[in-house]
Coordinates of C-alpha atoms in Angstrom, one line a residue:
Chain A
M168 CA 20.8 -16.4 -0.8
T169 CA 21.7 -13.0 0.4
A170 CA 24.4 -14.2 2.8
K171 CA 26.2 -15.9 0.0
I172 CA 26.1 -13.0 -2.4
K173 CA 28.7 -10.3 -1.9
E174 CA 27.8 -7.8 -4.6
F175 CA 24.2 -7.0 -5.7
P176 CA 23.4 -5.5 -9.1
G177 CA 21.9 -2.0 -9.4
V178 CA 23.7 1.4 -9.7
G179 CA 22.4 4.3 -7.8
L180 CA 22.5 7.7 -9.5
R181 CA 22.6 11.2 -7.9
E182 CA 20.4 14.1 -8.7
S183 CA 23.5 15.9 -10.0
D184 CA 24.0 13.1 -12.6
F185 CA 20.9 14.5 -14.3
T186 CA 21.2 18.2 -13.6
E187 CA 24.8 18.1 -14.9
R188 CA 24.0 15.7 -17.7
K189 CA 26.5 13.2 -16.6
V190 CA 24.1 10.4 -17.7
L191 CA 22.1 10.2 -20.8
F192 CA 18.3 10.3 -20.7
T193 CA 15.3 11.3 -22.7
E194 CA 12.2 13.3 -21.6
W195 CA 8.6 13.3 -22.6
K196 CA 5.6 15.4 -21.5
P197 CA 2.3 13.7 -22.3
D198 CA -0.7 15.8 -23.3
A199 CA -3.2 13.6 -21.5
R200 CA -6.6 15.2 -21.2
Y201 CA -9.9 13.6 -20.1
A202 CA -13.5 14.6 -19.8
W203 CA -15.2 12.3 -17.3
D204 CA -19.0 11.8 -17.3
A205 CA -20.4 12.2 -13.8
G206 CA -22.7 9.3 -14.3
V207 CA -26.2 8.7 -13.1
A208 CA -25.7 8.8 -9.3
I209 CA -23.0 11.4 -9.0
G210 CA -24.7 13.4 -11.7
R211 CA -27.7 13.8 -9.4
Y212 CA -25.3 14.4 -6.4
L213 CA -23.7 17.3 -8.3
A214 CA -27.0 18.7 -9.5
E215 CA -28.2 18.8 -5.8
L216 CA -24.9 20.4 -4.7
K217 CA -25.7 23.2 -7.2
E218 CA -29.0 23.7 -5.4
G219 CA -27.2 23.8 -2.0
R220 CA -28.2 20.3 -0.9
I221 CA -26.4 17.1 -0.1
I222 CA -28.2 14.0 -1.3
G223 CA -27.6 10.3 -0.5
V224 CA -29.2 7.0 -1.3
R225 CA -30.8 4.4 0.9
C226 CA -30.8 0.6 0.6
H227 CA -33.8 -0.9 2.4
H228 CA -32.4 -4.4 2.3
C229 CA -29.1 -3.4 4.1
R230 CA -30.8 -0.6 6.1
R231 CA -28.2 2.0 5.3
T232 CA -28.0 5.4 3.9
V233 CA -24.8 6.3 2.1
V234 CA -23.1 9.3 0.4
P235 CA -21.6 9.8 -2.2
P236 CA -24.7 8.3 -3.9
R237 CA -24.5 5.2 -6.1
I238 CA -27.2 3.5 -8.2
F239 CA -26.5 0.0 -6.7
C240 CA -25.8 -1.3 -3.3
E241 CA -22.3 -2.9 -3.4
W242 CA -23.3 -5.0 -0.4
C243 CA -26.5 -6.8 -1.6
F244 CA -25.9 -6.0 -5.2
R245 CA -29.3 -4.7 -6.1
P246 CA -30.6 -1.2 -7.1
M247 CA -30.7 1.4 -4.4
D248 CA -34.2 2.0 -3.2
E249 CA -34.5 5.8 -2.7
W250 CA -32.9 9.2 -2.8
V251 CA -32.6 10.8 0.7
Y252 CA -31.8 14.4 1.4
L253 CA -29.1 14.7 4.1
E254 CA -28.1 17.6 6.4
D255 CA -25.3 19.9 5.3
H256 CA -23.5 19.4 8.6
G257 CA -21.8 16.5 10.3
V258 CA -18.9 15.3 12.5
V259 CA -15.2 15.0 11.8
N260 CA -14.3 11.3 11.6
T261 CA -10.6 11.9 10.9
F262 CA -8.4 14.7 9.6
S263 CA -4.9 15.7 8.5
I264 CA -3.0 19.0 8.5
C265 CA -1.2 18.9 5.2
Y266 CA 1.8 21.1 4.5
V267 CA 2.8 19.7 1.1
Q268 CA 1.1 19.5 -2.2
W269 CA 1.3 16.5 -4.5
D270 CA 4.7 17.4 -6.0
M271 CA 6.1 17.9 -2.5
E272 CA 6.1 21.7 -2.9
R273 CA 5.5 23.2 0.6
L274 CA 2.3 25.1 1.4
E275 CA 2.3 28.4 3.3
E276 CA -1.0 27.7 4.8
P277 CA -1.8 24.0 5.5
L278 CA -4.8 22.3 4.0
I279 CA -7.0 20.4 6.4
P280 CA -8.6 17.5 4.6
A281 CA -11.1 15.5 6.6
V282 CA -13.6 12.7 6.4
I283 CA -16.9 14.2 7.6
E284 CA -19.7 11.9 8.7
I285 CA -22.8 13.6 7.2
A286 CA -25.8 13.9 9.4
G287 CA -28.7 11.8 8.1
A288 CA -26.4 9.2 6.6
S289 CA -25.8 5.9 8.5
K290 CA -23.3 6.0 11.3
G291 CA -19.7 6.2 10.1
V292 CA -20.6 7.2 6.5
G293 CA -18.8 10.3 5.4
I294 CA -17.3 12.2 2.5
L295 CA -13.8 13.6 1.9
H296 CA -13.7 17.4 2.1
L297 CA -11.7 20.3 3.6
L298 CA -12.0 22.2 6.8
G299 CA -11.8 26.0 7.0
E300 CA -12.3 29.0 9.3
V301 CA -10.5 27.0 12.0
D302 CA -7.1 27.1 13.7
P303 CA -5.4 23.8 12.8
R304 CA -4.5 23.3 16.4
E305 CA -8.1 23.4 17.4
V306 CA -9.3 20.6 15.0
K307 CA -10.5 17.5 16.9
I308 CA -12.0 14.2 15.8
G309 CA -15.7 14.3 16.8
M310 CA -15.9 18.1 16.1
K311 CA -19.2 19.2 14.6
V312 CA -18.9 21.0 11.3
K313 CA -21.2 22.7 8.8
A314 CA -20.8 23.2 5.0
V315 CA -19.9 26.7 3.8
W316 CA -21.5 27.0 0.4
K317 CA -20.5 29.2 -2.5
P318 CA -23.2 31.8 -3.3
A319 CA -25.9 30.2 -5.6
A320 CA -24.8 32.1 -8.6
E321 CA -21.3 30.8 -8.4
R322 CA -22.3 27.1 -7.9
I323 CA -21.7 24.9 -11.0
G324 CA -22.6 21.5 -9.8
A325 CA -19.3 20.3 -8.3
I326 CA -17.9 19.1 -5.0
T327 CA -16.2 22.5 -4.7
D328 CA -19.7 24.2 -4.5
I329 CA -19.0 23.6 -0.8
R330 CA -16.0 25.7 -0.1
Y331 CA -15.2 23.8 3.0
F332 CA -16.8 22.8 6.4
K333 CA -16.4 25.0 9.4
P334 CA -16.9 24.3 13.1
I335 CA -20.3 24.9 14.7
N336 CA -21.2 24.8 18.4
Chain B
M210 CA -8.8 -29.1 -3.0
G211 CA -6.6 -31.3 -5.1
L212 CA -3.8 -28.7 -5.2
R213 CA -0.2 -29.6 -5.7
K214 CA 2.4 -28.5 -3.2
V215 CA 4.5 -25.5 -4.4
A216 CA 7.9 -24.5 -3.1
V217 CA 10.0 -21.3 -3.4
V218 CA 13.4 -22.6 -4.6
G219 CA 15.3 -19.5 -5.6
A220 CA 15.3 -15.8 -5.0
G221 CA 17.2 -12.7 -6.3
M222 CA 17.1 -9.0 -6.0
T223 CA 18.8 -5.8 -7.0
K224 CA 19.9 -3.0 -4.7
F225 CA 17.1 -0.7 -3.8
V226 CA 18.2 2.8 -4.8
R227 CA 16.6 6.3 -5.2
R228 CA 17.3 6.4 -8.9
A229 CA 18.8 3.5 -10.8
Q230 CA 21.0 3.8 -13.8
E231 CA 19.4 0.6 -15.1
T232 CA 16.1 0.7 -17.0
G233 CA 13.2 -1.3 -15.6
K234 CA 13.9 -4.0 -18.1
E235 CA 17.5 -4.3 -17.0
L236 CA 16.5 -4.3 -13.3
A237 CA 14.0 -7.1 -14.0
Y238 CA 16.7 -9.1 -15.8
E239 CA 19.2 -8.7 -12.9
A240 CA 16.8 -10.0 -10.3
A241 CA 15.3 -12.8 -12.5
K242 CA 18.8 -14.0 -13.5
M243 CA 20.0 -14.0 -9.9
A244 CA 16.9 -16.0 -8.8
L245 CA 17.5 -18.6 -11.6
D246 CA 21.2 -18.9 -10.8
S247 CA 20.5 -19.3 -7.1
C248 CA 18.7 -22.6 -7.8
E249 CA 20.9 -23.5 -10.8
L250 CA 18.0 -23.3 -13.3
T251 CA 17.9 -21.7 -16.8
L252 CA 15.1 -20.1 -18.7
D253 CA 14.5 -23.4 -20.5
D254 CA 13.3 -24.8 -17.2
V255 CA 10.7 -22.1 -16.7
D256 CA 7.1 -22.9 -17.9
G257 CA 5.5 -19.5 -17.2
V258 CA 6.2 -16.0 -15.9
A259 CA 4.2 -13.9 -13.4
L260 CA 5.1 -10.2 -13.4
G261 CA 4.0 -7.6 -10.9
T262 CA 4.5 -3.9 -11.7
A263 CA 2.7 -0.5 -11.4
P264 CA 0.2 0.8 -13.9
D265 CA 1.4 2.1 -17.3
A266 CA 1.0 5.8 -16.4
F267 CA 3.6 5.4 -13.7
D268 CA 6.4 4.8 -16.2
G269 CA 4.8 6.5 -19.2
V270 CA 5.0 3.2 -21.0
H271 CA 1.8 1.7 -22.4
M272 CA 1.7 -2.1 -22.0
K273 CA 4.6 -1.8 -19.6
G274 CA 4.3 -5.5 -18.8
E275 CA 5.1 -6.4 -22.4
Y276 CA 8.0 -3.8 -22.3
L277 CA 9.4 -5.6 -19.3
S278 CA 8.7 -9.1 -20.5
D279 CA 12.1 -9.9 -22.0
G280 CA 13.9 -8.8 -18.9
A281 CA 11.5 -10.9 -16.8
G282 CA 12.4 -14.0 -18.8
A283 CA 9.1 -14.3 -20.6
W284 CA 10.3 -14.7 -24.2
R285 CA 7.8 -17.1 -25.9
K286 CA 6.3 -18.2 -22.7
P287 CA 2.9 -17.9 -21.0
F288 CA 3.1 -14.4 -19.4
M289 CA 0.8 -12.7 -16.9
R290 CA 1.0 -9.3 -15.4
S291 CA -1.0 -8.4 -12.3
Y292 CA -1.4 -5.2 -10.3
V293 CA -3.3 -4.7 -7.1
G294 CA -1.6 -1.5 -5.9
G295 CA 0.8 -1.9 -3.1
G296 CA -0.5 -5.4 -2.6
T297 CA 1.1 -6.5 -5.9
G298 CA 4.4 -7.8 -4.5
V299 CA 2.6 -10.5 -2.5
F300 CA -0.1 -11.0 -5.1
A301 CA 2.4 -11.9 -7.9
P302 CA 3.7 -14.9 -6.0
I303 CA 0.1 -15.9 -5.2
Q304 CA -0.6 -15.8 -8.9
G305 CA 2.6 -17.9 -9.6
W306 CA 1.4 -20.3 -6.8
Y307 CA -1.9 -21.0 -8.4
H308 CA -0.4 -21.7 -11.8
V309 CA 1.9 -24.3 -10.3
A310 CA -0.6 -25.6 -7.7
S311 CA -3.2 -26.2 -10.4
G312 CA -0.8 -28.4 -12.4
L313 CA -0.6 -26.0 -15.3
F314 CA 3.1 -25.2 -14.8
D315 CA 6.0 -27.1 -13.0
V316 CA 8.2 -24.0 -12.7
C317 CA 7.0 -20.4 -12.6
L318 CA 9.3 -17.4 -12.4
V319 CA 7.8 -14.5 -10.4
V320 CA 9.3 -11.1 -11.1
C321 CA 8.4 -7.7 -9.5
E322 CA 9.9 -4.5 -10.8
E323 CA 9.4 -0.9 -10.1
K324 CA 11.2 2.2 -11.3
M325 CA 9.5 5.1 -9.5
S326 CA 12.1 7.7 -10.4
S327 CA 11.1 8.2 -14.0
C328 CA 7.8 10.0 -13.2
Q329 CA 8.5 13.7 -13.0
P330 CA 8.5 15.9 -11.0
H331 CA 7.3 13.3 -8.5
P332 CA 5.6 9.9 -8.8
Q333 CA 2.7 11.2 -6.8
G334 CA 1.6 12.8 -10.1
A335 CA 0.6 9.2 -11.1
F336 CA -0.7 8.2 -7.7
L337 CA -3.1 11.1 -7.6
T338 CA -5.5 9.5 -10.0
I339 CA -6.4 6.9 -7.4
F340 CA -8.9 9.5 -6.0
D341 CA -12.4 9.7 -7.5
H342 CA -12.2 12.1 -10.4
T343 CA -15.4 13.9 -9.7
T344 CA -16.0 13.8 -6.0
E345 CA -12.4 13.9 -4.6
R346 CA -9.8 15.2 -7.1
P347 CA -11.3 18.7 -7.3
L348 CA -10.3 19.1 -3.6
G349 CA -6.6 18.9 -4.5
P350 CA -5.7 15.7 -2.7
N351 CA -2.3 14.1 -2.5
L352 CA -1.4 10.5 -1.6
L353 CA -0.3 11.4 1.9
W354 CA -3.8 12.4 2.8
I355 CA -5.1 8.8 2.9
F356 CA -2.3 7.7 5.1
A357 CA -2.6 10.7 7.4
L358 CA -6.4 10.3 7.7
E359 CA -6.0 6.6 8.4
M360 CA -3.1 7.1 10.9
N361 CA -5.0 9.8 12.8
R362 CA -8.1 7.6 13.1
Y363 CA -6.0 4.7 14.3
M364 CA -4.2 6.9 16.9
Q365 CA -7.5 8.5 18.1
T366 CA -9.2 5.1 18.5
Y367 CA -6.6 3.7 20.8
G368 CA -5.2 7.0 22.3
L369 CA -1.8 6.4 20.8
Q370 CA 1.0 9.0 20.6
K371 CA 3.5 9.6 17.8
K372 CA 6.3 8.3 20.0
D373 CA 4.5 4.9 20.3
I374 CA 4.5 4.6 16.5
A375 CA 7.9 6.1 15.8
L376 CA 9.5 3.0 17.4
V377 CA 8.5 1.0 14.3
S378 CA 10.5 3.4 12.0
V379 CA 13.5 3.2 14.3
K380 CA 13.4 -0.6 14.5
N381 CA 13.0 -1.1 10.7
K382 CA 15.6 1.5 9.7
R383 CA 18.1 -0.1 12.2
N384 CA 17.3 -3.6 10.9
A385 CA 17.9 -2.4 7.3
A386 CA 21.4 -1.3 8.2
D387 CA 22.2 -5.1 7.9
H388 CA 20.6 -5.5 4.5
P389 CA 23.1 -5.3 1.6
C390 CA 20.4 -3.8 -0.7
A391 CA 19.0 -1.2 1.6
L392 CA 18.4 2.4 0.7
L393 CA 17.7 3.9 4.1
G394 CA 19.4 1.7 6.7
D395 CA 20.5 3.6 9.8
P396 CA 22.0 1.9 12.8
N397 CA 21.9 5.0 14.9
I398 CA 18.4 6.5 14.3
T399 CA 16.4 7.4 17.4
V400 CA 12.7 8.1 18.2
E401 CA 13.8 11.7 18.7
D402 CA 15.0 11.9 15.1
V403 CA 11.6 10.7 13.8
L404 CA 9.7 13.1 16.1
K405 CA 11.9 16.0 15.0
S406 CA 11.5 15.3 11.2
E407 CA 9.5 17.6 9.0
V408 CA 5.7 17.4 9.3
L409 CA 4.4 16.6 5.9
A410 CA 0.7 15.9 6.6
W411 CA 0.1 15.6 10.3
P412 CA 0.3 13.1 11.9
V413 CA 2.7 11.9 9.1
Q414 CA 6.3 13.2 9.4
R415 CA 9.2 12.7 7.0
L416 CA 10.7 9.7 8.9
D417 CA 7.3 8.0 9.2
V418 CA 7.4 7.4 5.5
S419 CA 9.2 5.0 3.2
P420 CA 11.2 6.5 0.2
V421 CA 10.6 6.6 -3.5
T422 CA 12.7 3.7 -4.8
D423 CA 13.8 1.8 -7.9
G424 CA 14.5 -2.0 -7.7
A425 CA 13.5 -5.5 -8.7
V426 CA 13.0 -8.8 -6.9
A427 CA 12.4 -12.3 -8.4
L428 CA 11.4 -15.7 -7.0
V429 CA 11.4 -19.2 -8.6
L430 CA 8.4 -21.4 -7.7
A431 CA 8.4 -25.1 -8.4
A432 CA 6.0 -28.1 -8.0
E433 CA 6.9 -30.6 -5.3
N434 CA 8.5 -33.2 -7.6
V435 CA 10.7 -30.6 -9.3
A436 CA 11.5 -28.7 -6.1
K437 CA 12.9 -31.9 -4.4
R438 CA 15.2 -32.4 -7.3
I439 CA 16.5 -28.9 -7.2
T440 CA 17.1 -28.3 -3.6
D441 CA 17.2 -30.1 -0.2
K442 CA 15.8 -26.9 1.4
P443 CA 12.5 -26.1 -0.3
V444 CA 10.4 -23.5 1.3
W445 CA 6.8 -24.4 0.9
I446 CA 3.9 -22.1 0.2
K447 CA 1.5 -23.2 2.9
G448 CA -1.3 -20.7 2.5
V449 CA -2.4 -17.7 0.5
G450 CA -5.2 -15.2 0.9
W451 CA -6.3 -11.9 -0.6
S452 CA -9.3 -9.6 -0.2
L453 CA -10.5 -6.2 -1.5
D454 CA -12.7 -3.8 0.5
T455 CA -15.0 -1.1 -1.0
A456 CA -13.6 1.9 -2.9
Y457 CA -16.1 4.0 -1.0
W458 CA -13.4 4.5 1.6
T459 CA -15.0 7.4 3.4
N460 CA -17.9 5.0 4.3
R461 CA -15.9 2.7 6.5
D462 CA -13.9 3.0 9.6
L463 CA -10.2 3.3 8.8
Y464 CA -9.0 2.3 12.3
Y465 CA -8.9 -1.4 11.4
P466 CA -8.1 -3.1 8.1
K467 CA -10.9 -5.7 8.0
Y468 CA -9.8 -6.8 4.5
V469 CA -6.4 -7.8 5.8
E470 CA -8.1 -9.9 8.4
Y471 CA -10.2 -11.6 5.7
A472 CA -7.0 -12.3 3.6
A473 CA -5.2 -13.6 6.7
R474 CA -8.1 -15.9 7.7
M475 CA -8.1 -17.3 4.2
A476 CA -4.3 -18.0 4.3
Y477 CA -4.4 -19.4 7.9
E478 CA -7.2 -21.8 7.0
M479 CA -5.3 -23.1 3.9
A480 CA -2.2 -23.5 6.0
G481 CA -4.0 -25.2 8.8
I482 CA -3.0 -22.6 11.3
R483 CA -5.3 -22.3 14.2
E484 CA -3.2 -20.2 16.6
P485 CA -1.3 -17.7 14.4
R486 CA 0.5 -16.1 17.4
K487 CA 2.1 -19.4 18.3
E488 CA 2.5 -20.8 14.8
I489 CA 3.8 -17.8 12.9
H490 CA 7.4 -17.3 13.9
I491 CA 8.5 -14.4 11.7
V492 CA 6.5 -11.7 10.0
E493 CA 7.0 -9.3 7.2
P494 CA 3.9 -7.0 7.2
Y495 CA 3.7 -4.1 4.8
D496 CA 5.2 -1.0 6.3
P497 CA 5.2 1.9 3.8
F498 CA 4.4 4.1 6.8
D499 CA 5.4 3.1 10.4
Y500 CA 1.8 2.9 11.7
K501 CA 0.9 0.5 8.9
E502 CA 3.1 -2.2 10.4
L503 CA 1.1 -1.9 13.6
H504 CA -2.2 -1.7 11.8
H505 CA -1.4 -4.8 9.8
L506 CA -0.1 -6.9 12.8
E507 CA -3.6 -6.3 14.2
G508 CA -5.4 -7.1 11.0
L509 CA -3.3 -10.3 10.7
L510 CA -4.6 -11.3 14.2
L511 CA -1.0 -11.4 15.4
A512 CA -1.7 -8.6 18.0
D513 CA -5.0 -7.7 19.8
K514 CA -6.6 -4.5 18.5
G515 CA -4.6 -1.5 19.6
E516 CA -1.9 -3.7 21.2
A517 CA 0.7 -3.8 18.4
P518 CA 2.4 -0.6 19.7
R519 CA 2.9 -2.2 23.1
L520 CA 4.4 -5.3 21.5
T521 CA 6.8 -3.0 19.7
A522 CA 7.7 -1.1 22.9
E523 CA 8.4 -4.4 24.7
G524 CA 10.7 -5.6 22.0
V525 CA 8.5 -8.6 21.0
T526 CA 8.8 -7.5 17.4
A527 CA 12.6 -6.9 17.5
R528 CA 14.8 -9.2 15.4
T529 CA 15.8 -11.0 18.6
G530 CA 12.2 -10.8 20.0
N531 CA 9.6 -13.6 20.3
M532 CA 8.0 -12.6 17.0
P533 CA 10.5 -10.8 14.8
V534 CA 8.7 -8.3 12.6
C535 CA 10.3 -6.9 9.4
P536 CA 13.8 -8.3 10.2
S537 CA 14.7 -7.3 6.6
G538 CA 14.3 -3.6 7.5
G539 CA 11.0 -3.4 5.6
L540 CA 9.9 -0.7 3.2
L541 CA 10.9 2.0 5.8
G542 CA 14.5 0.8 5.7
V543 CA 15.2 -1.3 2.6
G544 CA 13.1 0.9 0.4
N545 CA 9.7 1.0 -1.4
P546 CA 9.8 0.2 -5.1
I547 CA 6.2 -0.7 -4.8
A548 CA 5.7 -4.2 -6.3
A549 CA 9.3 -5.2 -5.7
A550 CA 9.0 -4.1 -2.1
G551 CA 6.3 -6.6 -1.4
L552 CA 8.2 -9.4 -3.1
M553 CA 11.3 -8.4 -1.1
K554 CA 9.3 -9.4 2.0
V555 CA 8.5 -12.8 0.6
A556 CA 12.2 -13.3 -0.4
E557 CA 13.2 -12.3 3.2
I558 CA 11.0 -15.0 4.7
F559 CA 12.5 -17.4 2.2
W560 CA 16.1 -16.5 3.2
Q561 CA 15.2 -16.4 6.9
L562 CA 13.6 -19.9 6.9
R563 CA 16.6 -21.3 5.1
G564 CA 19.0 -19.7 7.5
E565 CA 20.6 -17.7 4.8
A566 CA 19.8 -14.2 5.9
G567 CA 23.3 -13.4 7.1
K568 CA 23.5 -10.6 9.6
R569 CA 19.8 -10.3 9.6
Q570 CA 19.2 -13.9 10.6
V571 CA 16.7 -14.2 13.4
P572 CA 17.6 -16.6 16.2
G573 CA 15.6 -19.8 17.1
K574 CA 15.4 -21.5 13.7
P575 CA 11.9 -20.3 12.6
I576 CA 9.9 -22.8 10.5
T577 CA 6.9 -20.7 9.5
G578 CA 6.8 -17.1 8.3
L579 CA 4.2 -14.7 6.9
A580 CA 4.5 -11.9 4.4
Q581 CA 1.7 -9.4 3.7
A582 CA 1.2 -6.4 1.4
W583 CA -1.5 -3.8 1.2
G584 CA -2.6 -1.2 -1.2
D585 CA -5.1 0.5 -3.6
L586 CA -7.4 3.0 -1.9
M587 CA -6.7 1.5 1.6
Q588 CA -8.5 -1.5 0.2
V589 CA -6.5 -4.6 -0.5
G590 CA -4.8 -7.2 1.7
T591 CA -2.5 -9.9 0.2
V592 CA -1.0 -12.6 2.5
I593 CA 1.3 -15.5 1.9
I594 CA 2.5 -18.1 4.4
L595 CA 5.8 -20.0 3.9
G596 CA 7.1 -22.9 5.9
I597 CA 9.9 -25.5 5.9
G598 CA 9.3 -29.2 6.6
G599 CA 6.0 -31.0 6.2

């Protein structure tokens, strides 16, 4: 009954209360390390990226081709039917021009993350990646972009084997 | 369905602050105790406790639900902890509802607590792990990306401008100036202020975003026979709904939250609501970012697709408008202690329908209200409809 209550509990602290140790606190830095298995579907995806190719999967029942690949169709809940090589170009579905990193440190040069609809996949199906070799002011939704690959010798089987996508005419 | 009627009979909350002196357990206690006191119940009257709070990594406390349990009033009681991302604050009362509706409990205490300030240097360090560890995290994402990408897609689809969306931030922060627990209420903020604020991840600017916050909120739910003994103003839970979309978020169009529509349709059907725009009088949609309020009004079928900005510009969603939206001040104004923020919205509907919202009270004696929350990887919609009478 907010109208009836005059004083609510909760004491707000200032940053200086911590920096000047006006309040007591404890700290802990976890050493949390993980090694994630890529799995069956993404394992193949990464292996193909190492070869300079983007691969997706097709479900005949739902008549759709998706990327990143998965071993099952989450719509009809049966195994995917086939692997399908896709193009290494596509269309910008949406993008951002990001001036901060995760800890809110400012970036000198903005990152341009984008969802890129990959040619050969079903309409609207894309992956998350970065755009490069483009003036941030020139980026548009609907812009055609192409993968810029690392040289074969530097590719390790990772999403970063594609450096970024750049505009094409 | 053979379900019992369930009422909200009490509510409590702490102030929402950037950094609370209290521990999470202490915040949970303050809110839970206030909720019980508000309906003159004690812990002995509570049959079970439903808790909503963020994953353990957020606080660096494994089995955080158990850590919080004493503060949430769960000593030697059936205790459940749920988490569906930002959708938690509306899911926790849904969980409490089904435990009472099923006949298992007569009284269920629902507590949502969040202490975001503990995670150093920024709670985004915990949020980050929402992205796929193999296909997305190597690209160096931060949480703002998903909002920026979604907001841009929404703006592009309907040809919207930043100034159309900034109106939401202005409305909510102004509304919050009348909330005694608000962190970011500002009676004088203007659209210009929002448009001039720092660009974080275009199109997201500083004042488009809700703040990192600590706080707790609690509700008391009771079965019909108990509720009528406790209060002459029970607020009934008329309908609930929730739905989860695919985690392959780059495979769907972000311009429209289909999963919110599914959750809303489930809740409307249960509540017997056929014309939501006429029958829902007051709305608390989830607004961690200003465009999200608009996105959600459309997903809730309370505005035509792409039309929510126009309703905002015309004042329909103002506190004194035909369909007040976020009269509390929302997450943008009151603050965003994740799970607690969602439950704050349900508490606001409770106070508004009882006519106890003080300076925030909407005119016209509303009888039906809706609260909604959203979260995970732009995936989950949780909806609850409250009403008086009937």
